[in-house]
C-alpha cells in the first residue's frame, strides 16, 4: 500500500513538473517569440531534469574538479566556472532528492558521528581562531563543501555500477593530471628547485606545490591498481588501470616528494600483503623497491633535502621546526587550536627557528593538532581508526565471497583499504587533514560498506533459497524411493 502511494506521489510530481515547465516555456514564447529562446530553454530544462534525477554524477564530477583541479590542469576550462556550476547543481539535486522527492534514504553510522563531532570542533575553532578572517574564508570557500560532499557521496553511492563508475572516474582524472605533470617535467615547465614538477604555478594553482601535486597524483593509484588486479572485472576496466598506473607512477616520481613516494609504496605494500604469503619476502621486496624508487626519483639531487646537505638536511629540519611549532600551538590552545588555516600565519610566534619566512606544517597529524588542539586530534585519530576497521572488515567479508559478489565491490574494497593506508602513511609528510583525500575515502568506506551489506544479504537469501529448494527436492526424492 505504501509503495503504491509513493508511486502515485512520484507520478503526480512528474506531471506537475512537466505542466509547470510547459506553461513557463509557453509564456516565454508568447512574450519573446524567437527560436533561440526556446532552444536555450529546452537545453537548460533537459540539463536541469538530468541534474535533479542524477545527483550522484553531478556530485562526483564536482569532487573530481575540486580535488584534481581539472580546470587548472587545463586552463582553457578555467573561465567556464565549471566547479561553480557543478556545486550549484549538486546542492540543487541534493535538496530535490532529499528534501522534496525523498527518493534517497538517509541513515546514520559511527563514521558520521566522528565526522560530525570533528566538524563541530573545527567550527568552534573557527570562532576562537587567532585570525578569524582566514579561518572563515577557508571554511566558507573549501571546508564546508568537503564535509557536505562527504555525506553526499556516502549516501548517494548505493549500487555496484556507481562504485565501478567512481573507480574509473577517479583513475582517469588522476591519469589526466599525471599526463600534464609528465609533459611539464619533460618540457621544463614550472619546475621548482630545478627538478621538481608542478602544474599551474604561474597562476597560483594548488598544484603549484610539488607536495600537493604528489598528494593528488598518489590518491588514484590504489584505484588504478584495483582495476588492474581484479581479474573478475571486464577487460576495458582493467585496461584503464593498466594505462594509468605507469602514468601516475612516473608523475609522482617527478614531484620528488618523499611523502608521495612513501604513500605509493604503502599502497603497493597493501596489495602485496594480500598476495604474497611470505612476510620476509614481502619486506625484502619493499626495502629494495623503496631504495630503488628514491634513487630513480632523484631525491639526492634535490636542492632541499638532497645529498649535498650534510647531516639532517634542510627540508627535514624545516619539518622538525614546523612540527615543534605545531605542538606549541596546541599546548597554548589545547581545546580549539589556533584555528582552521591558521598554522602558516602563526608560525612566526611559535617556531624555535626563524629564517625570515613562514612555513607550512607538512604533516596531517601536526596540522590537525595545531589547528584544532589535542581534542580535535583525538577525534580525528578516532575517525581514522574507525575507518580502517570498517574498511578492513568489509574487505575481509568481500574476499570470502569474491567469486559470488559483484567484482566492482571487491575492487573498490581493495582500493579503499589500500588508499586509506597509503594516505595515512603519506600524511606524515603531506598536509591533508583539511583536504579532500581522507574525506573522499571516508565517504567511500561508508558507501562500499553499505553496498557490501546489501550484496551479502542478497547472497545469503539466494543461498537459503537454494538450500530450501535442494532440501525440498531431496525430500521428494526420498518419498519416491520409499
Short mmCIF file of C-alpha atoms in Angstrom, two decimals:
data_model
loop_
_atom_site.label_atom_id
_atom_site.label_comp_id
_atom_site.label_asym_id
_atom_site.label_seq_id
_atom_site.Cartn_x
_atom_site.Cartn_y
_atom_site.Cartn_z
CA UNK A 1 0.00 0.00 0.00
CA UNK A 2 2.86 2.39 0.92
CA UNK A 3 4.66 1.56 -2.34
CA UNK A 4 1.51 2.37 -4.33
CA UNK A 5 1.15 5.70 -2.52
CA UNK A 6 4.80 6.53 -3.15
CA UNK A 7 4.44 5.63 -6.83
CA UNK A 8 1.30 7.78 -7.10
CA UNK A 9 3.06 10.73 -5.44
CA UNK A 10 6.03 10.35 -7.81
CA UNK A 11 3.79 10.32 -10.89
CA UNK A 12 1.85 13.35 -9.60
CA UNK A 13 5.10 15.23 -9.05
CA UNK A 14 6.31 14.35 -12.56
CA UNK A 15 3.05 15.54 -14.12
CA UNK A 16 3.15 18.76 -12.10
CA UNK A 17 6.77 19.41 -13.14
CA UNK A 18 6.02 18.72 -16.82
CA UNK A 19 2.95 21.01 -16.87
CA UNK A 20 4.79 23.80 -15.00
CA UNK A 21 7.76 23.65 -17.41
CA UNK A 22 5.42 23.66 -20.43
CA UNK A 23 3.49 26.69 -19.14
CA UNK A 24 6.74 28.50 -18.36
CA UNK A 25 8.21 27.88 -21.82
CA UNK A 26 4.86 28.79 -23.42
CA UNK A 27 4.82 32.10 -21.55
CA UNK A 28 8.35 32.92 -22.70
CA UNK A 29 7.38 32.03 -26.28
CA UNK A 30 4.34 34.34 -26.09
CA UNK A 31 6.32 37.37 -24.92
CA UNK A 32 9.59 36.63 -26.75
CA UNK A 33 8.68 34.74 -29.98
CA UNK A 34 12.21 33.85 -31.07
CA UNK A 35 13.52 30.29 -31.69
CA UNK A 36 16.81 30.89 -29.81
CA UNK A 37 14.89 31.38 -26.56
CA UNK A 38 13.05 28.09 -26.98
CA UNK A 39 16.22 26.19 -27.90
CA UNK A 40 18.14 27.63 -24.92
CA UNK A 41 15.29 26.96 -22.51
CA UNK A 42 14.83 23.44 -23.81
CA UNK A 43 18.52 22.65 -23.35
CA UNK A 44 18.52 24.19 -19.86
CA UNK A 45 15.35 22.30 -18.94
CA UNK A 46 16.85 18.99 -20.04
CA UNK A 47 20.05 19.75 -18.15
CA UNK A 48 18.07 20.67 -15.04
CA UNK A 49 15.98 17.48 -15.21
CA UNK A 50 19.11 15.36 -15.69
CA UNK A 51 20.79 17.09 -12.74
CA UNK A 52 17.81 16.57 -10.44
CA UNK A 53 17.49 12.89 -11.34
CA UNK A 54 21.23 12.06 -11.42
CA UNK A 55 22.68 13.70 -8.28
CA UNK A 56 25.41 11.06 -7.98
CA UNK A 57 27.01 12.03 -11.30
CA UNK A 58 26.93 15.76 -10.53
CA UNK A 59 28.36 15.32 -7.03
CA UNK A 60 31.13 13.02 -8.27
CA UNK A 61 32.19 15.42 -11.02
CA UNK A 62 32.18 18.31 -8.55
CA UNK A 63 34.52 16.34 -6.27
CA UNK A 64 36.79 15.44 -9.19
CA UNK A 65 37.03 19.03 -10.42
CA UNK A 66 37.58 20.35 -6.88
CA UNK A 67 40.19 17.81 -5.83
CA UNK A 68 42.07 17.18 -9.08
CA UNK A 69 41.73 20.86 -10.09
CA UNK A 70 40.91 19.84 -13.67
CA UNK A 71 40.07 23.44 -14.61
CA UNK A 72 43.59 24.46 -13.52
CA UNK A 73 45.30 21.49 -15.14
CA UNK A 74 43.62 22.53 -18.41
CA UNK A 75 43.49 26.37 -18.19
CA UNK A 76 41.20 26.51 -21.23
CA UNK A 77 38.39 25.40 -18.90
CA UNK A 78 39.16 27.96 -16.18
CA UNK A 79 36.92 30.75 -17.48
CA UNK A 80 33.92 28.41 -17.79
CA UNK A 81 33.47 28.32 -13.98
CA UNK A 82 32.69 24.59 -14.14
CA UNK A 83 33.22 23.92 -10.37
CA UNK A 84 30.78 26.72 -9.55
CA UNK A 85 28.05 25.31 -11.80
CA UNK A 86 28.71 21.78 -10.54
CA UNK A 87 28.45 22.96 -6.93
CA UNK A 88 25.13 24.69 -7.64
CA UNK A 89 23.87 21.62 -9.47
CA UNK A 90 24.99 19.33 -6.64
CA UNK A 91 23.25 21.40 -3.96
CA UNK A 92 20.06 21.69 -6.03
CA UNK A 93 19.97 17.95 -6.77
CA UNK A 94 20.58 17.04 -3.12
CA UNK A 95 17.85 19.35 -1.88
CA UNK A 96 15.49 17.98 -4.54
CA UNK A 97 16.23 14.32 -3.83
CA UNK A 98 16.46 14.54 -0.03
CA UNK A 99 14.06 17.33 0.86
CA UNK A 100 11.36 17.25 -1.85
CA UNK A 101 11.05 13.86 -3.58
CA UNK A 102 12.68 11.96 -0.66
CA UNK A 103 13.92 9.29 -3.03
CA UNK A 104 17.18 8.99 -1.07
CA UNK A 105 17.02 7.17 2.24
CA UNK A 106 19.08 8.81 4.97
CA UNK A 107 20.92 6.80 7.61
CA UNK A 108 23.47 7.26 10.36
CA UNK A 109 26.64 5.37 11.26
CA UNK A 110 29.63 5.55 13.58
CA UNK A 111 31.79 7.23 10.90
CA UNK A 112 29.24 10.04 10.58
CA UNK A 113 29.27 10.54 14.35
CA UNK A 114 33.03 11.12 14.49
CA UNK A 115 32.96 13.22 11.32
CA UNK A 116 30.22 15.45 12.76
CA UNK A 117 32.00 15.74 16.10
CA UNK A 118 35.19 16.80 14.30
CA UNK A 119 33.21 19.33 12.25
CA UNK A 120 31.80 20.84 15.46
CA UNK A 121 35.33 21.15 16.89
CA UNK A 122 36.51 22.83 13.67
CA UNK A 123 33.60 25.32 13.79
CA UNK A 124 34.32 26.17 17.43
CA UNK A 125 37.98 26.60 16.46
CA UNK A 126 36.97 28.99 13.67
CA UNK A 127 35.10 31.15 16.19
CA UNK A 128 38.07 31.29 18.57
CA UNK A 129 40.84 31.29 15.94
CA UNK A 130 43.73 33.72 16.19
CA UNK A 131 42.96 35.05 12.70
CA UNK A 132 39.21 34.63 12.31
CA UNK A 133 39.12 36.09 8.79
CA UNK A 134 41.50 33.40 7.46
CA UNK A 135 39.59 30.63 9.20
CA UNK A 136 36.21 31.82 7.96
CA UNK A 137 37.48 32.20 4.40
CA UNK A 138 38.86 28.66 4.30
CA UNK A 139 35.74 27.21 5.90
CA UNK A 140 33.45 29.16 3.57
CA UNK A 141 35.38 28.51 0.35
CA UNK A 142 36.58 24.93 0.86
CA UNK A 143 35.91 23.01 4.06
CA UNK A 144 32.11 23.07 4.25
CA UNK A 145 31.98 21.80 0.65
CA UNK A 146 34.30 18.91 1.57
CA UNK A 147 32.09 17.91 4.51
CA UNK A 148 28.84 18.26 2.55
CA UNK A 149 30.14 16.20 -0.35
CA UNK A 150 31.48 13.57 2.06
CA UNK A 151 27.96 12.97 3.35
CA UNK A 152 26.56 13.22 -0.19
CA UNK A 153 28.88 10.55 -1.65
CA UNK A 154 28.31 8.24 1.32
CA UNK A 155 24.54 8.50 0.89
CA UNK A 156 24.31 8.52 -2.91
CA UNK A 157 26.64 5.64 -3.84
CA UNK A 158 24.45 2.57 -3.49
CA UNK A 159 24.95 0.27 -6.48
CA UNK A 160 27.93 -1.68 -7.89
CA UNK A 161 27.52 0.29 -11.13
CA UNK A 162 28.01 3.59 -9.29
CA UNK A 163 31.03 2.17 -7.47
CA UNK A 164 32.58 0.97 -10.74
CA UNK A 165 31.98 4.38 -12.32
CA UNK A 166 33.62 6.09 -9.33
CA UNK A 167 36.70 3.87 -9.60
CA UNK A 168 37.07 4.62 -13.30
CA UNK A 169 36.36 8.36 -12.99
CA UNK A 170 38.93 8.90 -10.23
CA UNK A 171 41.54 6.82 -12.06
CA UNK A 172 41.04 8.65 -15.37
CA UNK A 173 41.09 12.07 -13.67
CA UNK A 174 44.36 11.17 -11.94
CA UNK A 175 45.87 9.94 -15.19
CA UNK A 176 44.97 13.22 -16.93
CA UNK A 177 46.75 15.20 -14.21
CA UNK A 178 49.68 12.78 -14.46
CA UNK A 179 50.00 13.29 -18.21
CA UNK A 180 50.20 17.08 -17.80
CA UNK A 181 52.74 16.68 -14.97
CA UNK A 182 54.93 14.48 -17.19
CA UNK A 183 54.66 16.98 -20.05
CA UNK A 184 55.74 19.78 -17.72
CA UNK A 185 58.67 17.69 -16.48
CA UNK A 186 59.86 16.85 -19.99
CA UNK A 187 59.36 20.44 -21.16
CA UNK A 188 60.95 22.03 -18.09
CA UNK A 189 57.73 23.96 -17.36
CA UNK A 190 57.05 25.21 -13.83
CA UNK A 191 59.90 23.28 -12.21
CA UNK A 192 60.95 24.40 -8.74
CA UNK A 193 64.44 23.78 -7.38
CA UNK A 194 65.27 22.93 -10.99
CA UNK A 195 63.93 19.36 -10.84
CA UNK A 196 60.55 19.16 -9.05
CA UNK A 197 57.49 19.27 -11.29
CA UNK A 198 54.42 21.43 -10.65
CA UNK A 199 51.23 22.38 -12.51
CA UNK A 200 49.71 25.86 -12.77
CA UNK A 201 52.31 27.52 -10.58
CA UNK A 202 52.23 30.66 -12.74
CA UNK A 203 48.63 31.44 -11.76
CA UNK A 204 48.72 30.23 -8.16
CA UNK A 205 47.19 26.78 -8.51
CA UNK A 206 47.22 24.44 -5.51
CA UNK A 207 49.11 22.01 -7.75
CA UNK A 208 51.90 24.59 -7.96
CA UNK A 209 53.34 22.94 -4.83
CA UNK A 210 55.04 19.61 -5.68
CA UNK A 211 53.95 18.06 -2.38
CA UNK A 212 50.30 18.92 -3.02
CA UNK A 213 50.66 17.67 -6.59
CA UNK A 214 52.13 14.40 -5.26
CA UNK A 215 49.12 14.05 -2.96
CA UNK A 216 46.70 14.48 -5.86
CA UNK A 217 48.63 12.00 -8.01
CA UNK A 218 49.08 9.43 -5.26
CA UNK A 219 45.39 9.27 -4.38
CA UNK A 220 44.13 7.47 -7.55
CA UNK A 221 46.96 4.91 -7.59
CA UNK A 222 45.10 2.49 -5.31
CA UNK A 223 42.05 2.73 -7.57
CA UNK A 224 44.12 2.09 -10.69
CA UNK A 225 45.80 -0.95 -9.14
CA UNK A 226 42.41 -2.33 -8.02
CA UNK A 227 41.10 -2.06 -11.58
CA UNK A 228 44.15 -3.92 -12.90
CA UNK A 229 44.41 -6.78 -10.38
CA UNK A 230 40.71 -7.61 -10.07
CA UNK A 231 40.51 -10.31 -12.74
CA UNK A 232 36.73 -10.58 -12.49
CA UNK A 233 36.30 -7.08 -13.95
CA UNK A 234 35.70 -6.56 -17.71
CA UNK A 235 38.84 -6.18 -19.81
CA UNK A 236 38.27 -2.47 -20.56
CA UNK A 237 38.14 -1.67 -16.82
CA UNK A 238 41.45 -3.45 -16.31
CA UNK A 239 42.91 -1.67 -19.34
CA UNK A 240 42.20 1.70 -17.65
CA UNK A 241 44.24 0.57 -14.64
CA UNK A 242 47.00 -0.83 -16.87
CA UNK A 243 47.40 2.51 -18.66
CA UNK A 244 47.00 4.73 -15.59
CA UNK A 245 49.49 3.02 -13.25
CA UNK A 246 52.74 3.86 -15.13
CA UNK A 247 51.49 7.42 -15.78
CA UNK A 248 50.75 8.04 -12.10
CA UNK A 249 53.93 6.23 -11.04
CA UNK A 250 56.11 8.40 -13.27
CA UNK A 251 54.30 11.60 -12.32
CA UNK A 252 54.67 11.01 -8.54
CA UNK A 253 58.37 10.32 -9.05
CA UNK A 254 58.68 13.61 -10.97
CA UNK A 255 57.44 15.55 -7.93
CA UNK A 256 60.35 14.17 -5.86
CA UNK A 257 58.05 14.22 -2.84
CA UNK A 258 59.11 11.85 -0.09
CA UNK A 259 55.58 11.78 1.30
CA UNK A 260 54.17 10.89 -2.11
CA UNK A 261 56.71 8.10 -2.60
CA UNK A 262 56.04 6.65 0.86
CA UNK A 263 52.30 6.71 0.23
CA UNK A 264 52.76 4.98 -3.11
CA UNK A 265 54.96 2.31 -1.53
CA UNK A 266 52.34 1.76 1.18
CA UNK A 267 49.60 1.27 -1.44
CA UNK A 268 51.59 -1.37 -3.33
CA UNK A 269 52.60 -2.91 0.01
CA UNK A 270 48.96 -3.48 0.98
CA UNK A 271 48.26 -5.22 -2.31
CA UNK A 272 51.44 -7.28 -1.87
CA UNK A 273 50.42 -8.22 1.68
CA UNK A 274 47.22 -9.76 0.33
CA UNK A 275 49.01 -11.78 -2.34
CA UNK A 276 52.49 -12.67 -1.03
CA UNK A 277 52.35 -15.22 1.78
CA UNK A 278 55.97 -14.87 2.90
CA UNK A 279 56.33 -11.75 5.06
CA UNK A 280 60.13 -11.95 4.84
CA UNK A 281 59.96 -11.91 1.04
CA UNK A 282 57.48 -9.02 1.14
CA UNK A 283 59.71 -6.96 3.46
CA UNK A 284 62.74 -7.66 1.30
CA UNK A 285 60.90 -6.55 -1.83
CA UNK A 286 59.59 -3.44 -0.02
CA UNK A 287 63.05 -2.36 1.17
CA UNK A 288 64.64 -2.92 -2.23
CA UNK A 289 61.79 -1.19 -4.05
CA UNK A 290 61.92 1.78 -1.67
CA UNK A 291 65.63 2.25 -2.22
CA UNK A 292 65.25 1.95 -5.98
CA UNK A 293 62.35 4.43 -6.01
CA UNK A 294 64.25 7.06 -4.06
CA UNK A 295 67.22 6.67 -6.43
CA UNK A 296 65.01 6.82 -9.54
CA UNK A 297 63.12 9.83 -8.16
CA UNK A 298 66.41 11.67 -7.72
CA UNK A 299 65.76 12.65 -4.10
CA UNK A 300 69.50 13.04 -3.57
CA UNK A 301 69.58 15.62 -6.41
CA UNK A 302 67.04 17.92 -4.77
CA UNK A 303 68.24 21.37 -3.77
CA UNK A 304 66.44 20.95 -0.42
CA UNK A 305 66.75 17.55 1.14
CA UNK A 306 69.41 16.32 -1.30
CA UNK A 307 72.68 14.52 -0.78
CA UNK A 308 74.62 17.78 -0.92
CA UNK A 309 73.40 18.67 2.57
CA UNK A 310 75.34 17.11 5.41
CA UNK A 311 73.60 15.59 8.43
CA UNK A 312 69.88 16.21 8.71
CA UNK A 313 69.00 18.09 5.53
CA UNK A 314 67.31 21.49 5.44
CA UNK A 315 64.00 20.01 4.32
CA UNK A 316 63.91 17.58 7.24
CA UNK A 317 64.97 20.27 9.72
CA UNK A 318 62.26 22.56 8.35
CA UNK A 319 59.67 19.90 9.09
CA UNK A 320 61.01 19.34 12.59
CA UNK A 321 60.83 23.07 13.31
CA UNK A 322 57.29 23.20 11.91
CA UNK A 323 56.18 20.19 13.99
CA UNK A 324 57.63 21.75 17.12
CA UNK A 325 55.74 24.96 16.35
CA UNK A 326 52.54 22.93 15.85
CA UNK A 327 52.97 21.24 19.23
CA UNK A 328 53.48 24.60 20.94
CA UNK A 329 50.34 25.97 19.27
CA UNK A 330 48.36 23.05 20.68
CA UNK A 331 49.88 23.43 24.15
CA UNK A 332 48.91 27.09 24.14
CA UNK A 333 45.41 26.32 22.73
CA UNK A 334 44.65 22.71 23.81
CA UNK A 335 40.87 22.79 23.18
CA UNK A 336 40.47 24.78 19.97
CA UNK A 337 43.96 25.09 18.48
CA UNK A 338 44.91 28.24 16.58
CA UNK A 339 42.02 27.77 14.13
CA UNK A 340 41.44 26.50 10.62
CA UNK A 341 44.12 27.53 8.09
CA UNK A 342 45.95 29.47 10.81
CA UNK A 343 49.16 27.47 11.17
CA UNK A 344 51.04 29.39 8.48
CA UNK A 345 50.17 32.82 9.88
CA UNK A 346 51.13 31.74 13.42
CA UNK A 347 54.43 30.09 12.52
CA UNK A 348 56.49 33.16 13.47
CA UNK A 349 55.10 33.26 17.04
CA UNK A 350 55.71 29.59 17.86
CA UNK A 351 58.69 28.44 15.80
CA UNK A 352 62.05 27.99 17.56
CA UNK A 353 63.82 28.88 14.33
CA UNK A 354 63.00 31.91 12.20
CA UNK A 355 64.59 32.19 8.76
CA UNK A 356 62.54 35.16 7.62
CA UNK A 357 59.67 33.10 6.16
CA UNK A 358 56.56 31.36 7.46
CA UNK A 359 56.36 27.66 6.59
CA UNK A 360 53.65 25.03 6.08
CA UNK A 361 53.35 22.22 8.63
CA UNK A 362 53.89 19.37 6.10
CA UNK A 363 52.14 16.82 8.30
CA UNK A 364 48.50 15.82 8.54
CA UNK A 365 48.74 14.93 12.21
CA UNK A 366 50.63 18.01 13.37
CA UNK A 367 48.42 20.19 11.16
CA UNK A 368 45.27 18.89 12.84
CA UNK A 369 46.96 19.19 16.23
CA UNK A 370 47.93 22.82 15.66
CA UNK A 371 44.61 23.98 14.20
CA UNK A 372 42.13 22.01 16.35
CA UNK A 373 44.12 21.27 19.51
CA UNK A 374 44.54 17.98 21.38
CA UNK A 375 40.77 17.44 21.43
CA UNK A 376 40.49 17.76 17.66
CA UNK A 377 43.45 15.43 17.06
CA UNK A 378 41.92 12.80 19.36
CA UNK A 379 38.62 12.84 17.46
CA UNK A 380 40.40 12.88 14.10
CA UNK A 381 42.53 9.84 15.02
CA UNK A 382 39.40 8.08 16.31
CA UNK A 383 37.75 8.71 12.94
CA UNK A 384 40.77 7.23 11.13
CA UNK A 385 40.76 4.14 13.38
CA UNK A 386 37.03 3.59 12.77
CA UNK A 387 37.55 3.96 9.01
CA UNK A 388 40.44 1.46 8.97
CA UNK A 389 38.46 -1.11 10.97
CA UNK A 390 35.39 -0.68 8.78
CA UNK A 391 37.39 -0.87 5.52
CA UNK A 392 39.32 -3.94 6.70
CA UNK A 393 36.15 -5.68 7.88
CA UNK A 394 34.44 -5.01 4.55
CA UNK A 395 37.44 -6.27 2.57
CA UNK A 396 37.58 -9.45 4.67
CA UNK A 397 33.86 -10.07 4.15
CA UNK A 398 34.10 -9.49 0.40
CA UNK A 399 37.19 -11.69 -0.06
CA UNK A 400 35.28 -14.62 1.44
CA UNK A 401 32.68 -14.42 -1.36
CA UNK A 402 34.66 -12.69 -4.11
CA UNK A 403 33.56 -15.26 -6.72
CA UNK A 404 29.89 -14.62 -5.93
CA UNK A 405 29.81 -10.87 -5.30
CA UNK A 406 29.91 -8.14 -7.94
CA UNK A 407 33.59 -7.60 -8.91
CA UNK A 408 33.19 -3.80 -8.64
CA UNK A 409 32.52 -4.19 -4.91
CA UNK A 410 35.61 -6.39 -4.49
CA UNK A 411 37.77 -3.96 -6.48
CA UNK A 412 36.53 -0.94 -4.52
CA UNK A 413 37.02 -2.68 -1.16
CA UNK A 414 40.67 -3.31 -2.09
CA UNK A 415 41.19 0.19 -3.47
CA UNK A 416 39.70 1.98 -0.47
CA UNK A 417 41.63 -0.02 2.13
CA UNK A 418 44.94 0.37 0.26
CA UNK A 419 44.24 4.04 -0.46
CA UNK A 420 43.39 4.71 3.18
CA UNK A 421 46.64 3.15 4.39
CA UNK A 422 48.64 4.98 1.72
CA UNK A 423 47.03 8.30 2.65
CA UNK A 424 47.76 7.75 6.34
CA UNK A 425 51.41 6.88 5.65
CA UNK A 426 51.91 9.85 3.33
CA UNK A 427 50.16 12.02 5.93
CA UNK A 428 53.41 12.02 7.91
CA UNK A 429 54.87 14.39 5.31
CA UNK A 430 51.83 15.77 3.45
CA UNK A 431 49.21 18.15 4.85
CA UNK A 432 45.78 16.63 4.20
CA UNK A 433 43.82 16.95 7.44
CA UNK A 434 41.50 19.54 5.90
CA UNK A 435 41.83 18.49 2.27
CA UNK A 436 39.78 16.13 0.08
CA UNK A 437 41.53 12.68 0.16
CA UNK A 438 40.72 11.47 3.67
CA UNK A 439 37.13 12.69 3.39
CA UNK A 440 36.55 11.11 -0.04
CA UNK A 441 37.92 7.84 1.33
CA UNK A 442 35.72 8.17 4.42
CA UNK A 443 32.65 8.60 2.22
CA UNK A 444 33.61 5.63 0.04
CA UNK A 445 34.27 3.45 3.10
CA UNK A 446 30.70 4.09 4.27
CA UNK A 447 29.24 3.68 0.79
CA UNK A 448 31.06 0.44 -0.01
CA UNK A 449 30.27 -0.97 3.44
CA UNK A 450 26.55 -0.33 2.93
CA UNK A 451 26.63 -1.69 -0.63
CA UNK A 452 28.55 -4.75 0.56
CA UNK A 453 25.99 -5.41 3.31
CA UNK A 454 23.17 -5.30 0.74
CA UNK A 455 25.07 -7.65 -1.60
CA UNK A 456 25.92 -10.11 1.20
CA UNK A 457 22.30 -10.16 2.33
CA UNK A 458 21.21 -10.95 -1.22
CA UNK A 459 23.79 -13.76 -1.44
CA UNK A 460 22.61 -15.14 1.90
CA UNK A 461 18.97 -15.04 0.76
CA UNK A 462 19.86 -16.78 -2.52
CA UNK A 463 21.83 -19.41 -0.60
CA UNK A 464 18.93 -20.07 1.75
CA UNK A 465 16.52 -20.34 -1.19
CA UNK A 466 18.89 -22.77 -2.87
CA UNK A 467 19.19 -24.84 0.33
CA UNK A 468 15.42 -24.91 0.79
CA UNK A 469 14.95 -25.93 -2.83
CA UNK A 470 17.58 -28.69 -2.51
CA UNK A 471 16.01 -29.94 0.73
CA UNK A 472 12.62 -29.98 -0.95
CA UNK A 473 13.99 -31.94 -3.90
CA UNK A 474 15.74 -34.39 -1.58
CA UNK A 475 12.56 -34.92 0.41
CA UNK A 476 10.61 -35.55 -2.78
CA UNK A 477 13.26 -37.98 -3.96
CA UNK A 478 13.19 -39.85 -0.62
CA UNK A 479 9.40 -40.11 -0.75
CA UNK A 480 9.61 -41.60 -4.24
CA UNK A 481 12.27 -44.06 -3.16
CA UNK A 482 10.11 -45.16 -0.22
#
